[in-house]
mmCIF file of C-alpha atoms in Angstrom:
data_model
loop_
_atom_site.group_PDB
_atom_site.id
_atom_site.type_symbol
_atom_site.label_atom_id
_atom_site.label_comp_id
_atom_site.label_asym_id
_atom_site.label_seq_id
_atom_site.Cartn_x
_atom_site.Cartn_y
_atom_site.Cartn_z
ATOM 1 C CA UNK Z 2 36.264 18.087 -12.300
ATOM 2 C CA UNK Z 3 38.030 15.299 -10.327
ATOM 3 C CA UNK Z 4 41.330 15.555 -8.428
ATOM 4 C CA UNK Z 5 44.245 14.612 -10.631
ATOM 5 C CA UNK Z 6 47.280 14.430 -8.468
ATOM 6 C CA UNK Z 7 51.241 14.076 -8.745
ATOM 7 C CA UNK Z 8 53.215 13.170 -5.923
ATOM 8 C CA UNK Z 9 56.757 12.598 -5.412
ATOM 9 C CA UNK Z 10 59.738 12.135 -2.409
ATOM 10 C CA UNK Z 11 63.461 11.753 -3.477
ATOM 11 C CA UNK Z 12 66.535 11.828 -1.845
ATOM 12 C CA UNK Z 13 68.622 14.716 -1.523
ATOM 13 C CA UNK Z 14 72.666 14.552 -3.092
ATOM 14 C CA UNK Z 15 74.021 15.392 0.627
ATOM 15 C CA UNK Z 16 72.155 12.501 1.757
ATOM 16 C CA UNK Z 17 73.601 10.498 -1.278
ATOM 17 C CA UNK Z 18 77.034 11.247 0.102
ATOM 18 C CA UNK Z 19 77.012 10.087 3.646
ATOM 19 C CA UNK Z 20 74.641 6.970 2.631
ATOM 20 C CA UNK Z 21 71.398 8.488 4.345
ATOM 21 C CA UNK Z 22 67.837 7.280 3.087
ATOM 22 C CA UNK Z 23 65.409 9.944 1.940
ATOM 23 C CA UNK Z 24 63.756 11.327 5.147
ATOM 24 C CA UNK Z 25 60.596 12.776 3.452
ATOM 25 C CA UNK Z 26 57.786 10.874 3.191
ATOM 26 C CA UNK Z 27 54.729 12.408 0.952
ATOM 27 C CA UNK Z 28 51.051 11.068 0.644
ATOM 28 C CA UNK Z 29 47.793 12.054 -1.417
ATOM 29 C CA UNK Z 30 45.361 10.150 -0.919
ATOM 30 C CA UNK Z 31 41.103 10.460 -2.181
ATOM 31 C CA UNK Z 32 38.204 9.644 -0.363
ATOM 32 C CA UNK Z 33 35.234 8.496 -1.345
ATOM 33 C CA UNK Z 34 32.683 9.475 1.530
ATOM 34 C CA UNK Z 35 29.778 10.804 0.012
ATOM 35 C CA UNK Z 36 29.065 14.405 0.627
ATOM 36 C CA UNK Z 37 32.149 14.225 2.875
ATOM 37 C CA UNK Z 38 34.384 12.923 0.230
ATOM 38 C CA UNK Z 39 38.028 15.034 0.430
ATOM 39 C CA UNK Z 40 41.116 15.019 -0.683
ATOM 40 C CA UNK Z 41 44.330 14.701 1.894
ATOM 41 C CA UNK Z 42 47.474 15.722 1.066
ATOM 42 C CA UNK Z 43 50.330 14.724 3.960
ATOM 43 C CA UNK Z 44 54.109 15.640 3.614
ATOM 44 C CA UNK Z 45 56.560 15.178 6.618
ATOM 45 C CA UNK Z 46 60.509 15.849 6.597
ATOM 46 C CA UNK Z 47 62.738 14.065 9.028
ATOM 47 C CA UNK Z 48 65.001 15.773 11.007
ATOM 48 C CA UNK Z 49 68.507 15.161 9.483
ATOM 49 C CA UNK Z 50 69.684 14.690 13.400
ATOM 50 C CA UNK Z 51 67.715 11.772 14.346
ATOM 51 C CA UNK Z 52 68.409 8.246 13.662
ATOM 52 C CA UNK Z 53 64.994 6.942 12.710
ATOM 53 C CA UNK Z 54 63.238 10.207 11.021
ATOM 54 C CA UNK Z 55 62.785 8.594 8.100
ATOM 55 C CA UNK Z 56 60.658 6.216 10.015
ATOM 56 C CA UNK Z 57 59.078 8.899 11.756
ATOM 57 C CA UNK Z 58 58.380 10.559 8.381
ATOM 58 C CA UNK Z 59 56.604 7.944 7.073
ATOM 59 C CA UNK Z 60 54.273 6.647 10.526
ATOM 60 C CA UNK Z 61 53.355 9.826 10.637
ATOM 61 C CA UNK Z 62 52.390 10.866 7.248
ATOM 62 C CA UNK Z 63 50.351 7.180 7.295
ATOM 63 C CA UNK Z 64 48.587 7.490 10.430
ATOM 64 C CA UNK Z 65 47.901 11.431 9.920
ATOM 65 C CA UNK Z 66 45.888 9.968 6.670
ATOM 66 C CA UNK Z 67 44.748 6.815 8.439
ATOM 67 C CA UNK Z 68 43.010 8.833 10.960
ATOM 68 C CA UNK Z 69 41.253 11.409 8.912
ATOM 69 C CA UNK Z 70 40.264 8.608 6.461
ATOM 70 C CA UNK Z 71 38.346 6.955 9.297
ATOM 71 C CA UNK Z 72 37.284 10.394 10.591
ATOM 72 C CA UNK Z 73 35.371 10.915 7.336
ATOM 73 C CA UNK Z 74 34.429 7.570 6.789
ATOM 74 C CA UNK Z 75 32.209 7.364 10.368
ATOM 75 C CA UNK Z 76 29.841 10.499 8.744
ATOM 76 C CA UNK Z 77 31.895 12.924 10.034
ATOM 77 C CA UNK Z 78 32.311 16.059 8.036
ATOM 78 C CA UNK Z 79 35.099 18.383 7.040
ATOM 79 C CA UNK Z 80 33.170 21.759 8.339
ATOM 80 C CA UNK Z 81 33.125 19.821 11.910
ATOM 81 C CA UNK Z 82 36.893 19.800 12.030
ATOM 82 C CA UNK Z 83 38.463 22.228 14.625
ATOM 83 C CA UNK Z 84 42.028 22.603 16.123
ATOM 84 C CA UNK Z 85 41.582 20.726 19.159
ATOM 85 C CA UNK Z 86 40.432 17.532 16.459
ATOM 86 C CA UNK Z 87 43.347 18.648 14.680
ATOM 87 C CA UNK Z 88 44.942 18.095 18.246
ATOM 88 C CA UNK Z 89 43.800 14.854 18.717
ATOM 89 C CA UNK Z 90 45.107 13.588 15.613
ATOM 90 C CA UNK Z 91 48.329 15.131 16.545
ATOM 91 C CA UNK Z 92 48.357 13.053 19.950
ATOM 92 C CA UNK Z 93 47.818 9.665 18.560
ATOM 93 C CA UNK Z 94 50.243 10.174 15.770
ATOM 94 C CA UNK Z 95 52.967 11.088 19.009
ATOM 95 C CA UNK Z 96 51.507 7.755 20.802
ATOM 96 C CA UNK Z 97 52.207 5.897 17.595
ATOM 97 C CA UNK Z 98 55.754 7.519 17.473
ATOM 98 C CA UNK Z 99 56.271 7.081 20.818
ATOM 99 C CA UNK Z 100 55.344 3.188 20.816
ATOM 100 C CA UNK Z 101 58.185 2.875 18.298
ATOM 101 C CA UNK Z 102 60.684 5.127 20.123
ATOM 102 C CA UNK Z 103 60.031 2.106 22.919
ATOM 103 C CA UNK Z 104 60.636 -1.189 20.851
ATOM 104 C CA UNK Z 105 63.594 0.293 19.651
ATOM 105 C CA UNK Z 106 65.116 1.555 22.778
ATOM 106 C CA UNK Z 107 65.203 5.145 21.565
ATOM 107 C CA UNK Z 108 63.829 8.343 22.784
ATOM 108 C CA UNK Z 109 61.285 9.531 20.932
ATOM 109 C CA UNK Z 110 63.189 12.525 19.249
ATOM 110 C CA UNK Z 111 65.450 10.052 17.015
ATOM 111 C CA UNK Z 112 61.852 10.139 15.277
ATOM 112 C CA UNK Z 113 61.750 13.700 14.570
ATOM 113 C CA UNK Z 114 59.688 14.815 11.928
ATOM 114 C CA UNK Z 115 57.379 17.837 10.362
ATOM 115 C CA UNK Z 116 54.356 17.406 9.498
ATOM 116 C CA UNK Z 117 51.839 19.421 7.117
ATOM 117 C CA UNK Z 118 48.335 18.293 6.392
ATOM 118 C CA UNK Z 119 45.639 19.614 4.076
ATOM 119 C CA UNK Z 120 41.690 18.011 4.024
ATOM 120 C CA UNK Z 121 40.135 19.220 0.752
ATOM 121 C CA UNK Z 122 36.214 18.511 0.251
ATOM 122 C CA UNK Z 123 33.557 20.289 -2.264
ATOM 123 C CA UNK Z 124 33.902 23.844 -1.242
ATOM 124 C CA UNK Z 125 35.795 24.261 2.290
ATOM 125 C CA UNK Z 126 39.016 22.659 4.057
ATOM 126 C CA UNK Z 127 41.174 22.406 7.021
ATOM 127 C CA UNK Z 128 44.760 22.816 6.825
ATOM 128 C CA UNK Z 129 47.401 21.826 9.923
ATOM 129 C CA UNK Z 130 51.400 22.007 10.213
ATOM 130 C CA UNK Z 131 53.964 21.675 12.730
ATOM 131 C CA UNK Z 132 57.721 22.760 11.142
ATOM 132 C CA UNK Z 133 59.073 23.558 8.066
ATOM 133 C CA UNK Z 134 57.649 23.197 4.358
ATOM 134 C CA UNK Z 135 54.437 24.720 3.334
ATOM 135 C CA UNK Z 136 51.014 24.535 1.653
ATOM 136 C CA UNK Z 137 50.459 26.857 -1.546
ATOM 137 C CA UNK Z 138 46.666 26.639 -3.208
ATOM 138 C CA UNK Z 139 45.166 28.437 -5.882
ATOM 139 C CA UNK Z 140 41.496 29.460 -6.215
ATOM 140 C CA UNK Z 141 41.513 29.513 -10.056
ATOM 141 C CA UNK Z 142 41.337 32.532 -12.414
ATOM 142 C CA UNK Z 143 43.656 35.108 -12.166
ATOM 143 C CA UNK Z 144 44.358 35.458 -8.298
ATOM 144 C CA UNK Z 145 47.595 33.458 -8.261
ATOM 145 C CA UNK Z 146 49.100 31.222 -5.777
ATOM 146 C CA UNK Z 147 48.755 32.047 -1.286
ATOM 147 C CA UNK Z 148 50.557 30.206 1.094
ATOM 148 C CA UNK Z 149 48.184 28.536 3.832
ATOM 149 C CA UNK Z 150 50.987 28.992 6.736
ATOM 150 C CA UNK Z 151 54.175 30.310 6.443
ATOM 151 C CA UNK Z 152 57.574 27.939 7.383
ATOM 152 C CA UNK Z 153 58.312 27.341 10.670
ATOM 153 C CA UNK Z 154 61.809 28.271 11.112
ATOM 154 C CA UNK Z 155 63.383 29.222 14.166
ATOM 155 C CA UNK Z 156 66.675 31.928 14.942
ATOM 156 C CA UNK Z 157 68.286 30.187 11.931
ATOM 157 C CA UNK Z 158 66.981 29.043 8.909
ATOM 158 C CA UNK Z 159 68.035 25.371 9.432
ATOM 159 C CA UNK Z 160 65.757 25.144 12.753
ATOM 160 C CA UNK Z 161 62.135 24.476 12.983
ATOM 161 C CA UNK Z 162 59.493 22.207 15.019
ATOM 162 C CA UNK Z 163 59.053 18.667 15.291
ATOM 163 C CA UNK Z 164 56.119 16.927 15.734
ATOM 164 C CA UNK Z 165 57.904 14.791 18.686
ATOM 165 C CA UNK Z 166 59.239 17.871 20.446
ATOM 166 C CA UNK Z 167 56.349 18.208 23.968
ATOM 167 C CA UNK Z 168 55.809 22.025 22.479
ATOM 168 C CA UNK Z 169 54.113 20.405 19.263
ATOM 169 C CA UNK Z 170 50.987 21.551 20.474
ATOM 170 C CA UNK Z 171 51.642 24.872 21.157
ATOM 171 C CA UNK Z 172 53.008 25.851 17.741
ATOM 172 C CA UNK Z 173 50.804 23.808 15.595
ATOM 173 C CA UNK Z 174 48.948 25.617 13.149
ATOM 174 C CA UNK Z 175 45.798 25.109 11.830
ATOM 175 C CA UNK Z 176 42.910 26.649 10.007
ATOM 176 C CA UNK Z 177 39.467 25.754 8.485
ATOM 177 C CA UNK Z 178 38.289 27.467 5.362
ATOM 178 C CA UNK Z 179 34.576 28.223 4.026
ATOM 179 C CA UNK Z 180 35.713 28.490 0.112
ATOM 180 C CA UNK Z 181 36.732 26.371 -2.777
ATOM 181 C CA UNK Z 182 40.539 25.365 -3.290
ATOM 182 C CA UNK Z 183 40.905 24.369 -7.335
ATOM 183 C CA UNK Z 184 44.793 23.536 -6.998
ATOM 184 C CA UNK Z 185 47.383 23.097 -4.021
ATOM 185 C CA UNK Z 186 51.294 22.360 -3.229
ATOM 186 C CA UNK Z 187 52.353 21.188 -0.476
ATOM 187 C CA UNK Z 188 56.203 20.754 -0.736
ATOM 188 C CA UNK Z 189 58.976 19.795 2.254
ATOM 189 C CA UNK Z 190 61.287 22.220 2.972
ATOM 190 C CA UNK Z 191 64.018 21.163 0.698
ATOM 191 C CA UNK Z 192 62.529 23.433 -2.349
ATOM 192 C CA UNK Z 193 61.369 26.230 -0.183
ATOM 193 C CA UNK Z 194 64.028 28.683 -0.923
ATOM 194 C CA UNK Z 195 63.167 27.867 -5.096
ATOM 195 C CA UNK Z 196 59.426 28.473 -4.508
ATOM 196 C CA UNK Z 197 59.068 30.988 -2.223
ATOM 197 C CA UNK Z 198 60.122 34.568 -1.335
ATOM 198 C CA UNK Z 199 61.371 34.852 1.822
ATOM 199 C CA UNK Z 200 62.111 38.623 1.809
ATOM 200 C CA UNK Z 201 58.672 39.478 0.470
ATOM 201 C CA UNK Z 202 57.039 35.984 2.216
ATOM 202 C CA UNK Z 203 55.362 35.615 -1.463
ATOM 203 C CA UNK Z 204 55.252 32.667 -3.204
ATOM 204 C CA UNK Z 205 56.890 31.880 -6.846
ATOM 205 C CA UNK Z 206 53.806 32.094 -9.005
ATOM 206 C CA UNK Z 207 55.341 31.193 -11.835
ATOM 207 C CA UNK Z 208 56.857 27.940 -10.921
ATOM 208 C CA UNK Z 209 53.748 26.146 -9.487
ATOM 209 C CA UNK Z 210 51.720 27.529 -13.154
ATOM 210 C CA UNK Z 211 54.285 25.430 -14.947
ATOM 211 C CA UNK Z 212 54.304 22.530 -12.672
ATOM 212 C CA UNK Z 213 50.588 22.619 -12.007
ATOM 213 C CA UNK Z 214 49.516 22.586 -15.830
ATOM 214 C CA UNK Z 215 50.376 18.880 -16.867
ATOM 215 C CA UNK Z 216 48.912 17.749 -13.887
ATOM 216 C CA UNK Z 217 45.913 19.778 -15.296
ATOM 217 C CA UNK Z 218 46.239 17.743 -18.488
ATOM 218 C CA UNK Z 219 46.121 14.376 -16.981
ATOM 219 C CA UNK Z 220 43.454 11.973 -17.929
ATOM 220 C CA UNK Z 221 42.717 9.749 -15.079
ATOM 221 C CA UNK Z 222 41.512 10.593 -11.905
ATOM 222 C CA UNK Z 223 43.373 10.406 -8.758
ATOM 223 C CA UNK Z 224 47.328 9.756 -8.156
ATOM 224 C CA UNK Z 225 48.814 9.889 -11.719
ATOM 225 C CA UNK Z 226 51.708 7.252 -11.746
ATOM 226 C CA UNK Z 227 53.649 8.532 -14.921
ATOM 227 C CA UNK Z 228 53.641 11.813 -13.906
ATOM 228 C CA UNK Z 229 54.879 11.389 -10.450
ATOM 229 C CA UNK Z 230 57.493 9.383 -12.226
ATOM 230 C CA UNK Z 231 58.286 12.891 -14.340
ATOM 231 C CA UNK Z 232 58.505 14.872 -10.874
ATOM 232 C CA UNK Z 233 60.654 12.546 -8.732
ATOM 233 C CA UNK Z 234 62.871 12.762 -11.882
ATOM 234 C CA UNK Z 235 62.409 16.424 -12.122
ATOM 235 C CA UNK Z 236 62.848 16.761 -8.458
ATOM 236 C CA UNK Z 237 66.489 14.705 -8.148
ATOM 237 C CA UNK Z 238 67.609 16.278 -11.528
ATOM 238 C CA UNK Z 239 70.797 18.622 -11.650
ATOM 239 C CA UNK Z 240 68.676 21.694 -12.211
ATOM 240 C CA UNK Z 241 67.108 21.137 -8.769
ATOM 241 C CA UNK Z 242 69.923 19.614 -6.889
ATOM 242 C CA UNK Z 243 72.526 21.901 -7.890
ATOM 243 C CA UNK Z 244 70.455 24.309 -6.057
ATOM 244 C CA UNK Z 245 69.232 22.644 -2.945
ATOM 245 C CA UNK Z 246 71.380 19.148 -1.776
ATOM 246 C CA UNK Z 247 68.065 18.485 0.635
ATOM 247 C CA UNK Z 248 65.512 15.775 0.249
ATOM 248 C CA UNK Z 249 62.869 17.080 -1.569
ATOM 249 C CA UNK Z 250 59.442 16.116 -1.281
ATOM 250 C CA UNK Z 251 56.564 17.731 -3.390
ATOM 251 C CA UNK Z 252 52.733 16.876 -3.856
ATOM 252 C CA UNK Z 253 50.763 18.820 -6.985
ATOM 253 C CA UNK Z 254 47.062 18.497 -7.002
ATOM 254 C CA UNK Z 255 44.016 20.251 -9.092
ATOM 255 C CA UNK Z 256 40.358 20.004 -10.055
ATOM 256 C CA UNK Z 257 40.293 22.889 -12.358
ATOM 257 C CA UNK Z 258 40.604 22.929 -16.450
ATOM 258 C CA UNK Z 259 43.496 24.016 -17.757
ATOM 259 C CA UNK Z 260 41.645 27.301 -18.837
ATOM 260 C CA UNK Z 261 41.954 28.143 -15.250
ATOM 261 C CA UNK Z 262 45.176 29.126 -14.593
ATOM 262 C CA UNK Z 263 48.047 31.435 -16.673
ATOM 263 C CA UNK Z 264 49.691 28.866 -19.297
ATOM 264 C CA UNK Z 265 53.275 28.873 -19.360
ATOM 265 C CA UNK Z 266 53.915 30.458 -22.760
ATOM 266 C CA UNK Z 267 51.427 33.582 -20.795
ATOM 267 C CA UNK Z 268 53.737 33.769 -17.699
ATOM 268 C CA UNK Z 269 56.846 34.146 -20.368
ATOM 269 C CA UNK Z 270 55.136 36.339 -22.476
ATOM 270 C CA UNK Z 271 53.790 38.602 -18.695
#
């Protein structure tokens, strides 16, 4: 089955209020590379502290997808990928960020950002994160939803890592996986306390079978416009926002049939 994927970004209603842009920035992207052909998902959350995060958000999450784009392109493949390529990529998105800290006479840290990464192919992938947010996949059948890395939050909930911050490469995260991922999330951290269990660290099963099914359902392959549409309005609706006033960002992708996973009338009726 081919990826169908829904992706939305939206602004968050404290943002609204003080007359700050969205400062997520959310990409899915497919390529076509032969046997190395993948799927990368990129999602990065500015820091609500610095002036241009919503800048760095969105280099970041471009360049991130840029360079493993090229990276498969040249023959490379995804089995070859290993933390200190991971690294690389990591560096040269901080040049980029740095470059732009210098034209606009700013330190580099007004570009603050997260930054989570998944590279799907046939039947392994590579995952990498720095901060907050996380990546949820599913394997099909009855198994449920597993988080790749769990948030990166620091003392308090409100603090995490930054891509810009010299320890990036220290707490960066990464794995490569020998198995085949049917579905994933990967979501900013602006719906992480709706989605996941912090007490238990579990993850909310139930809401990524609902969200996940219509994306199951969609007829064309790749980004689906109308139903990212449905989830940036889903996203900035009351139902979310009276619950979280962050900028939410939220990419849902899948290969499997719908038979795959629990419908929603069997997760009411369970």
């Amino acid at each position: 089955m081919p990826w169908r994927i829904a992706a939305a970004s939206v602004v968050g209603t404290s943002h609204l209020k003080t007359g700050q842009p969205c400062q997520d920035s959310s990409r899915a992207t497919l390529v076509d590379a032969g046997d190395n052909s993948a799927l990368i998902c990129a999602v990065s959350d500015g820091a609500g502290s610095a002036a241009h995060s919503e800048t760095g958000s969105r280099v970041a999450v471009a360049t991130a997808t840029l360079l493993i784009e090229n990276y498969l392109q040249t023959g490379q493949e995804i089995n070859a990928i290993q933390r200190e390529t991971a690294l690389s990529w990591l560096a040269q998105i901080q040049s980029t960020l740095s470059n732009l800290a210098l034209e606009a006479n700013a330190p580099s840290r007004e570009f603050a950002c997260t930054l989570l990464v998944a590279v799907i192919g046939t039947d392994c992938a590579v995952f990498l994160q720095v901060g907050d947010g996380a990546m949820v996949v599913s394997e099909g059948g009855d198994d449920g939803w597993a988080y790749i890395f769990w948030p990166q939050h620091g003392e308090y909930i409100n603090t995490t890592n930054f891509i810009t911050s010299t320890s990036a490469a220290d707490v960066m995260e990464f794995t490569s996986v020998q198995r085949r991922i049917e579905s994933i999330a990967v979501f900013s951290d602006g719906i992480e306390s709706l989605v996941l269990h912090y007490a238990t660290k579990t993850v909310h099963d139930r809401f990524f079978n609902l969200m996940i099914e219509p994306v199951m359902q969609a007829v064309p392959e790749g980004l689906d416009v109308r139903l990212s549409e449905s989830l940036l309005r889903y996203l900035g609706s009351e139902t979310i926002c009276s619950r979280t006033d962050d900028d939410k960002s939220l990419i849902l992708a899948t290969r499997s049939p719908i038979a795959q996973l629990p419908t929603a009338q069997d997760v009411q009726a369970s």
